[in-house]
PDB file of C-alpha atoms and ligand atoms in Angstrom:
ATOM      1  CA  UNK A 551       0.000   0.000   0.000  1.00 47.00           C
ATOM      2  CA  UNK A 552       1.079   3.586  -0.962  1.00 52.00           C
ATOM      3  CA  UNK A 553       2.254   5.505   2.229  1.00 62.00           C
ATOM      4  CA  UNK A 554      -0.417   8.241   0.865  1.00 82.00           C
ATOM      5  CA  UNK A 555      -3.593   7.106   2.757  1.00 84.00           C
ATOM      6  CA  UNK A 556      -5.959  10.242   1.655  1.00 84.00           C
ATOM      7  CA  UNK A 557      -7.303   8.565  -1.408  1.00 80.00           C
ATOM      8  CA  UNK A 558      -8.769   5.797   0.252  1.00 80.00           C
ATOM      9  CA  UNK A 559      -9.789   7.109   3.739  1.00 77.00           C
ATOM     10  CA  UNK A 560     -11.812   9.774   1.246  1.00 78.00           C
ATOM     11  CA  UNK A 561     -13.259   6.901   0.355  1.00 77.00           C
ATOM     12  CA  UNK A 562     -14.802   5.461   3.891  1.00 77.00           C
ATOM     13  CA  UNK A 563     -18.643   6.304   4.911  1.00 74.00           C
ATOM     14  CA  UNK A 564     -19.286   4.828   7.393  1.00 73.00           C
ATOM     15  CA  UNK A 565     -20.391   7.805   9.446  1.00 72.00           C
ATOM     16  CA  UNK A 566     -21.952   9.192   5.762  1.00 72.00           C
ATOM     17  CA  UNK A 567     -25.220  11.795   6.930  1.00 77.00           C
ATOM     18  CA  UNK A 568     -23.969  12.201  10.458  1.00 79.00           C
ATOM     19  CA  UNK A 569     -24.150  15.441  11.907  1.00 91.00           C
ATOM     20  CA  UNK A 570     -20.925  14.784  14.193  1.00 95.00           C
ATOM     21  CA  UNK A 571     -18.283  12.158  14.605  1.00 96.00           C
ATOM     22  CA  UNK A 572     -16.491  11.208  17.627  1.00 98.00           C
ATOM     23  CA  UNK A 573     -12.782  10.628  16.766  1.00 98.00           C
ATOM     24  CA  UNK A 574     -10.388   9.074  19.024  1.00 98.00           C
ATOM     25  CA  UNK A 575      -7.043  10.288  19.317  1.00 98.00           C
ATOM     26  CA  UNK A 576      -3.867   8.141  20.958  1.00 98.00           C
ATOM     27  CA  UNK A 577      -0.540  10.195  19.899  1.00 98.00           C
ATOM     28  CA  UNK A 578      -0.450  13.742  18.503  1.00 97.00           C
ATOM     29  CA  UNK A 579      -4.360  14.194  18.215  1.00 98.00           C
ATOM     30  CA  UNK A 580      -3.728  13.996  22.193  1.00 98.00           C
ATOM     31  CA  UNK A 581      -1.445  16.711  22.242  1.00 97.00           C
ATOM     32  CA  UNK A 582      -2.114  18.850  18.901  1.00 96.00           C
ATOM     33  CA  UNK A 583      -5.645  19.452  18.324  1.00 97.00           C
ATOM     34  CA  UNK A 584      -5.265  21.640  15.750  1.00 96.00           C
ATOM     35  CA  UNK A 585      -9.109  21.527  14.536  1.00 97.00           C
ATOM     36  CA  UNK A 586     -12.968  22.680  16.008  1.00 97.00           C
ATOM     37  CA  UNK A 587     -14.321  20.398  17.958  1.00 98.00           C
ATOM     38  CA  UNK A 588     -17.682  20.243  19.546  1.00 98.00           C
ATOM     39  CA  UNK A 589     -16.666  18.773  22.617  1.00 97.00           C
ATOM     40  CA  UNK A 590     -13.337  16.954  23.910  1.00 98.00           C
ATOM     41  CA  UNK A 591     -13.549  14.529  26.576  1.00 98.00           C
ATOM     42  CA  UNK A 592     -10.638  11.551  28.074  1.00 98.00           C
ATOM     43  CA  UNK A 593     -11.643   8.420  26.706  1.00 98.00           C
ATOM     44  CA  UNK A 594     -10.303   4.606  25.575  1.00 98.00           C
ATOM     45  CA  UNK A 595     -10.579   2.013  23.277  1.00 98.00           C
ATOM     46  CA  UNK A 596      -9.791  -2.016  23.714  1.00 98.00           C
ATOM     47  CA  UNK A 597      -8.076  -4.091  22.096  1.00 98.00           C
ATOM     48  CA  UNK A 598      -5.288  -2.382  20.772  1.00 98.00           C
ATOM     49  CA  UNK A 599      -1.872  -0.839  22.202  1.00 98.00           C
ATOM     50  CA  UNK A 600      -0.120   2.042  21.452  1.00 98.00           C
ATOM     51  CA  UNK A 601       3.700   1.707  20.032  1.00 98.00           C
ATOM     52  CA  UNK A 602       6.499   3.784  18.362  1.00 98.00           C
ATOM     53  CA  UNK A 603       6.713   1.615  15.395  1.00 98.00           C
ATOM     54  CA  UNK A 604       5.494   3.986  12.677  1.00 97.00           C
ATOM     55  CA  UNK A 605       7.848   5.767  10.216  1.00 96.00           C
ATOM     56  CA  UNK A 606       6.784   9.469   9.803  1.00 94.00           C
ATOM     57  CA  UNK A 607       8.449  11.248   6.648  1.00 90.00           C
ATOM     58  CA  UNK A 608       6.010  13.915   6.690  1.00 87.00           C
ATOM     59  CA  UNK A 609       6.074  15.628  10.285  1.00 91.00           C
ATOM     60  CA  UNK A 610       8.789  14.052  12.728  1.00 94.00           C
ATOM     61  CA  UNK A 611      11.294  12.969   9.814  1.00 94.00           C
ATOM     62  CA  UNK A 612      12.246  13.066   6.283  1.00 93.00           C
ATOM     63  CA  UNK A 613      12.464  10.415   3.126  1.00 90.00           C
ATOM     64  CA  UNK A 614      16.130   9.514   4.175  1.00 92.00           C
ATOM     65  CA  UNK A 615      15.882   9.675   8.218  1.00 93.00           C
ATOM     66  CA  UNK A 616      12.355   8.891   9.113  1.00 95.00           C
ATOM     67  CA  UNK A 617      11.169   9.518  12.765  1.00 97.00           C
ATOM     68  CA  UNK A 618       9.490   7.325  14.710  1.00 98.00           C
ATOM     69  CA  UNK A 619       5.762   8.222  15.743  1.00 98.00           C
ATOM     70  CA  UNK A 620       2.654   5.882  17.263  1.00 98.00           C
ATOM     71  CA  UNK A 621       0.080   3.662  15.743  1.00 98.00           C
ATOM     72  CA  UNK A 622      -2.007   1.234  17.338  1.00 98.00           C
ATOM     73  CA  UNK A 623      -1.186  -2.533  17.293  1.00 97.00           C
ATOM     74  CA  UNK A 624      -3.900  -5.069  17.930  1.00 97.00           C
ATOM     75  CA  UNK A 625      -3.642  -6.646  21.286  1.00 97.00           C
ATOM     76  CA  UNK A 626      -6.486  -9.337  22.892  1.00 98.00           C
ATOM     77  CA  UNK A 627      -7.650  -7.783  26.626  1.00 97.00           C
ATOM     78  CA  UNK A 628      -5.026  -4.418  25.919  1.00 98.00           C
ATOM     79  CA  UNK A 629      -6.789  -0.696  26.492  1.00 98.00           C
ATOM     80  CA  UNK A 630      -5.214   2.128  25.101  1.00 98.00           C
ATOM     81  CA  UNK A 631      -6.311   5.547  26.901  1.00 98.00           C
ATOM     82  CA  UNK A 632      -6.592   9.030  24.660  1.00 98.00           C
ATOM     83  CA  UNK A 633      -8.710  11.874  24.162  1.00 98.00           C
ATOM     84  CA  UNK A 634     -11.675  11.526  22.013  1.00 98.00           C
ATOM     85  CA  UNK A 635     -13.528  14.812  19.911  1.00 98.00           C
ATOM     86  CA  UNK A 636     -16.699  15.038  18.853  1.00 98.00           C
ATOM     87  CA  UNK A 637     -16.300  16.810  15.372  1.00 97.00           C
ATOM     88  CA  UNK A 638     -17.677  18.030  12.036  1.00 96.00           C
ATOM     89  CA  UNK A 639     -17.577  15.611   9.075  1.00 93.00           C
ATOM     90  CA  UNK A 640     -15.726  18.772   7.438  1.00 92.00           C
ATOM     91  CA  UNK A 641     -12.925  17.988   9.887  1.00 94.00           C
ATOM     92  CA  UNK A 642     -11.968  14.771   8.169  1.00 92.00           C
ATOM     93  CA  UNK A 643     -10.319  16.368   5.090  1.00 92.00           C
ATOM     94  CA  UNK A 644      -8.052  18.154   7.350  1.00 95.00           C
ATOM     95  CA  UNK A 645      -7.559  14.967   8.751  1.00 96.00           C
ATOM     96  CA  UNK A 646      -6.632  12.649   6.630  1.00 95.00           C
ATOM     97  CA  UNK A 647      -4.481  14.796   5.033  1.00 93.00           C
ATOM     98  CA  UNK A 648      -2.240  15.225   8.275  1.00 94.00           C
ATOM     99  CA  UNK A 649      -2.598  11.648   9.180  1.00 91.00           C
ATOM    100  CA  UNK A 650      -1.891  10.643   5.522  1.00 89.00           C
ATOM    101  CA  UNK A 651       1.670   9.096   5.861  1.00 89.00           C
ATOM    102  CA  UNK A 652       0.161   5.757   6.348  1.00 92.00           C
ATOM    103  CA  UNK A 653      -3.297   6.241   8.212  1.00 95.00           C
ATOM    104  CA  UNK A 654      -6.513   4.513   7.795  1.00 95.00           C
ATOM    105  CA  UNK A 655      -9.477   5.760   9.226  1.00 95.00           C
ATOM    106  CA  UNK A 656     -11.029   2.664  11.024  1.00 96.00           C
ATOM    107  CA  UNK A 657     -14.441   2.691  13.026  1.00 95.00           C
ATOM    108  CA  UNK A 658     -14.113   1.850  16.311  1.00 97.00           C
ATOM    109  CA  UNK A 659     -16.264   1.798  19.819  1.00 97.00           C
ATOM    110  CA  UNK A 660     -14.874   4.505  22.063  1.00 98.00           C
ATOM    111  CA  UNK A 661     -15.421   4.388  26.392  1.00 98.00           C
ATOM    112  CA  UNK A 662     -15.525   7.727  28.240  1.00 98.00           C
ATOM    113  CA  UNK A 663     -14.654   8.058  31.552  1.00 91.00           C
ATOM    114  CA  UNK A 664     -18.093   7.579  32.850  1.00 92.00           C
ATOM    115  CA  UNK A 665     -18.768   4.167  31.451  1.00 94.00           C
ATOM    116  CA  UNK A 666     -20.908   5.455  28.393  1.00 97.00           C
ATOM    117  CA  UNK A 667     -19.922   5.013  24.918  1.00 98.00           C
ATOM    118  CA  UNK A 668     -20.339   5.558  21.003  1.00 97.00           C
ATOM    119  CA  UNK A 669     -19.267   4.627  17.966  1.00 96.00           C
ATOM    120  CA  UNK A 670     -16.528   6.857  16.325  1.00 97.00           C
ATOM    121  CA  UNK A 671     -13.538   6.828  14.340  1.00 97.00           C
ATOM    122  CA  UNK A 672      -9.377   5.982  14.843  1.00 98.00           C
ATOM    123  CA  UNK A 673      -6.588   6.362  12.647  1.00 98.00           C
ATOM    124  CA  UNK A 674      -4.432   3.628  12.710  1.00 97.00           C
ATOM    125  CA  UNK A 675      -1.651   2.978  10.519  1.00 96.00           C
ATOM    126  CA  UNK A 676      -1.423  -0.831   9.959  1.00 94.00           C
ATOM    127  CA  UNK A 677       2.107  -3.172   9.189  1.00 94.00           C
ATOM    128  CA  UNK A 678       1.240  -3.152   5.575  1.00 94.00           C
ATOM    129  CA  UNK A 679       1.734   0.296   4.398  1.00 93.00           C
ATOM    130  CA  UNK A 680       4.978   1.580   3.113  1.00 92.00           C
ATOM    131  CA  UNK A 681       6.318   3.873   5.609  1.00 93.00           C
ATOM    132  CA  UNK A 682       6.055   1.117   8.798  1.00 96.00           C
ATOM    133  CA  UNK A 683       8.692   0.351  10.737  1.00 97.00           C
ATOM    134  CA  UNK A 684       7.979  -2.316  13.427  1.00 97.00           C
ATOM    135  CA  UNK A 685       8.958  -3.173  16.075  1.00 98.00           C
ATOM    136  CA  UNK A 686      12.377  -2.244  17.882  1.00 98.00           C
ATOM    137  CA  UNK A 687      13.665  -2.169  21.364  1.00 98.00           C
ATOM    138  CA  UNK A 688      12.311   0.580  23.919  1.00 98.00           C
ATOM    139  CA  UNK A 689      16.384   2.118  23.345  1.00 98.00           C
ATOM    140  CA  UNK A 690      16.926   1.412  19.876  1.00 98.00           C
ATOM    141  CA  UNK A 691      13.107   3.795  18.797  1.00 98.00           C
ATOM    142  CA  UNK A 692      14.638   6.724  21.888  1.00 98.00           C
ATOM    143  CA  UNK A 693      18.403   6.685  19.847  1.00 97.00           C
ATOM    144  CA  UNK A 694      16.394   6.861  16.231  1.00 97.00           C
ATOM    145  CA  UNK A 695      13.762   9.482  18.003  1.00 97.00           C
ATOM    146  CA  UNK A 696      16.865  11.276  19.365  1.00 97.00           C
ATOM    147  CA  UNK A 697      18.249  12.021  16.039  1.00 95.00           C
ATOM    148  CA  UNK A 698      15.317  12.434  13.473  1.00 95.00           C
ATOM    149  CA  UNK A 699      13.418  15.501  12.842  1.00 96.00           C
ATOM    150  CA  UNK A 700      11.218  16.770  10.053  1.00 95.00           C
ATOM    151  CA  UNK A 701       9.048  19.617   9.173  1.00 94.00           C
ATOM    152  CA  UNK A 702       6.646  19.643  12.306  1.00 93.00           C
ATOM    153  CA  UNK A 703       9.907  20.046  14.132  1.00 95.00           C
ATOM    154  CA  UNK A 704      12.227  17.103  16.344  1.00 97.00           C
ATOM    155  CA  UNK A 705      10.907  14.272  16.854  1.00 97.00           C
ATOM    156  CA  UNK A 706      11.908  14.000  20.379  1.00 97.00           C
ATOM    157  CA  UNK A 707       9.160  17.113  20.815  1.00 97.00           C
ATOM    158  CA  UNK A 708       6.516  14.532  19.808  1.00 98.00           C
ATOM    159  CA  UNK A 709       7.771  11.542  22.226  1.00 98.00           C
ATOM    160  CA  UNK A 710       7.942  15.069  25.656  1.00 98.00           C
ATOM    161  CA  UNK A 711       4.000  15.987  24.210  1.00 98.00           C
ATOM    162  CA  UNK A 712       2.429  12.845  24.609  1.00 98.00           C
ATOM    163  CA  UNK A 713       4.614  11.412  27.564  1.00 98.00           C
ATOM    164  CA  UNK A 714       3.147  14.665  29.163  1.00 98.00           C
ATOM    165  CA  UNK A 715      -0.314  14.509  28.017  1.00 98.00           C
ATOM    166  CA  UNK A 716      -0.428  11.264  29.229  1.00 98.00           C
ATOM    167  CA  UNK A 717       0.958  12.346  32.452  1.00 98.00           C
ATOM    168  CA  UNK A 718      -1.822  15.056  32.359  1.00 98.00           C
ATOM    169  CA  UNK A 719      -4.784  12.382  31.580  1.00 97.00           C
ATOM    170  CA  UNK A 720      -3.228  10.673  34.735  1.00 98.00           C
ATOM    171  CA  UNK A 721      -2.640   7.421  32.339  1.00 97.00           C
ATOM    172  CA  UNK A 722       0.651   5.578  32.311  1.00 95.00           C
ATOM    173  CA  UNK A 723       2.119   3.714  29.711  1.00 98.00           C
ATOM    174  CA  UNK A 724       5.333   1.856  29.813  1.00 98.00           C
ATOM    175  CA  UNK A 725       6.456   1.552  26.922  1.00 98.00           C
ATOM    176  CA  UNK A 726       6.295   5.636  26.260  1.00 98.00           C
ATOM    177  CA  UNK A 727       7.619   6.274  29.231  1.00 98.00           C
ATOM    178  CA  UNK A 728      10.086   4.055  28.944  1.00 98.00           C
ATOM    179  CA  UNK A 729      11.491   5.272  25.509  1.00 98.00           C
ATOM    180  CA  UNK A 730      11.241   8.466  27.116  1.00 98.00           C
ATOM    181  CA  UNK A 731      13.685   7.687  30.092  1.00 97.00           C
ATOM    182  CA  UNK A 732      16.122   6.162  27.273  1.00 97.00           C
ATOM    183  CA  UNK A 733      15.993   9.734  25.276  1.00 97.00           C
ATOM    184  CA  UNK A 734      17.663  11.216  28.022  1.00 91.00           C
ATOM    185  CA  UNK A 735      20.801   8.872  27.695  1.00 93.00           C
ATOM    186  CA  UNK A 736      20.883  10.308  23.937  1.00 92.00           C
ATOM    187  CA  UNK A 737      20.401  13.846  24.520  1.00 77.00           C
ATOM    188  CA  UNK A 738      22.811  14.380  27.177  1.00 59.00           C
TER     189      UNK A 738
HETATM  190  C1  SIN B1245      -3.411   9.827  16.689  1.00 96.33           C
HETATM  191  O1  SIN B1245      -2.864  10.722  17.343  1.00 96.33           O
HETATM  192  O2  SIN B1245      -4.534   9.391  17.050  1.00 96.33           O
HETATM  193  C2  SIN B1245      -2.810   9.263  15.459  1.00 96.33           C
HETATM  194  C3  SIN B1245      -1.338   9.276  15.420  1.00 96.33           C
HETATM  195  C4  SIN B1245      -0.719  10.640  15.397  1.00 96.33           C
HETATM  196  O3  SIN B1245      -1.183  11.503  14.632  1.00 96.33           O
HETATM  197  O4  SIN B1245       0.239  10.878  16.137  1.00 96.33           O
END
């Protein structure tokens, strides 16, 4: 698959005549909502976990010297915490074409905070399309994050905003935080 996901997410309508969309958001949708929304509110979604182990050659890193950014990787019993928005279907073409190295939107259940829930959408980038990386050791992604930045800026700035939005949502995850603890060995 083409690392240029607009075409075909373009093509999804699932949510086709609705007035609003929930979309969930696990990595820089957290951190960078850079779009109206009609309401924001914490929120989850099971069965998947969030890892380092996509390429970005768009925002965090170039053709030659990708950076490293999240997608979610399907895990039986896992729960991966994030901030869901209620939005405009408008909001998708800015969407998809930010979340276009590799992202497909996917429709997903989302859980708030209070136990309630609805049916929304998550862009996930999956192991076939071109700009994956896989997987790599919680030290190996902080040295590649370390070194790698693109036109959004380092990719190191990514890795500090969610580690501390996460922090802020009061929701730990060890495998950020632990690529976090590692960038400091490689900044220093
Ligand atoms: C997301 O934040 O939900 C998708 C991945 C990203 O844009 O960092």
């Amino acid at each position: 698959m083409s690392h240029n996901t607009i075409a075909i997410n373009g093509r999804m309508d699932r949510f086709d005549g609705h007035d609003s969309v929930w979309l969930f958001g696990y990595g820089s949708l957290i951190f960078k909502a850079d779009f109206p929304f009609l309401e924001r509110r914490p929120a989850h979604i099971g069965g998947w976990t969030r890892r380092f182990w996509q390429g970005s050659h768009d925002h965090r890193g170039t053709e030659t010297a990708p950076g490293r950014v999240v997608t979610l990787v399907p895990e039986d019993g896992a729960v991966c915490h994030g901030m869901a928005y209620l939005v405009t279907p408008e909001e998708f073409a800015h969407l998809d074409y930010r979340e276009k190295n590799g992202y497909l939107r996917l429709a997903t259940d989302i859980r708030f905070e209070d136990g309630s829930a609805a049916h929304g959408i998550v862009y996930i980038a999956t192991h076939d399309n071109a700009a994956y990386l896989g997987p790599a050791s919680e030290r190996e992604i902080a040295r590649q994050i370390a070194g790698a930045r693109g036109p959004s800026g380092p990719n190191s700035e990514y890795l500090l905003a969610l580690a501390e939005a996460l922090r802020e949502l009061g929701k730990f995850d060890p495998h950020v935080f632990e690529i976090e603890r590692h960038l400091a060995e490689f900044r220093a």
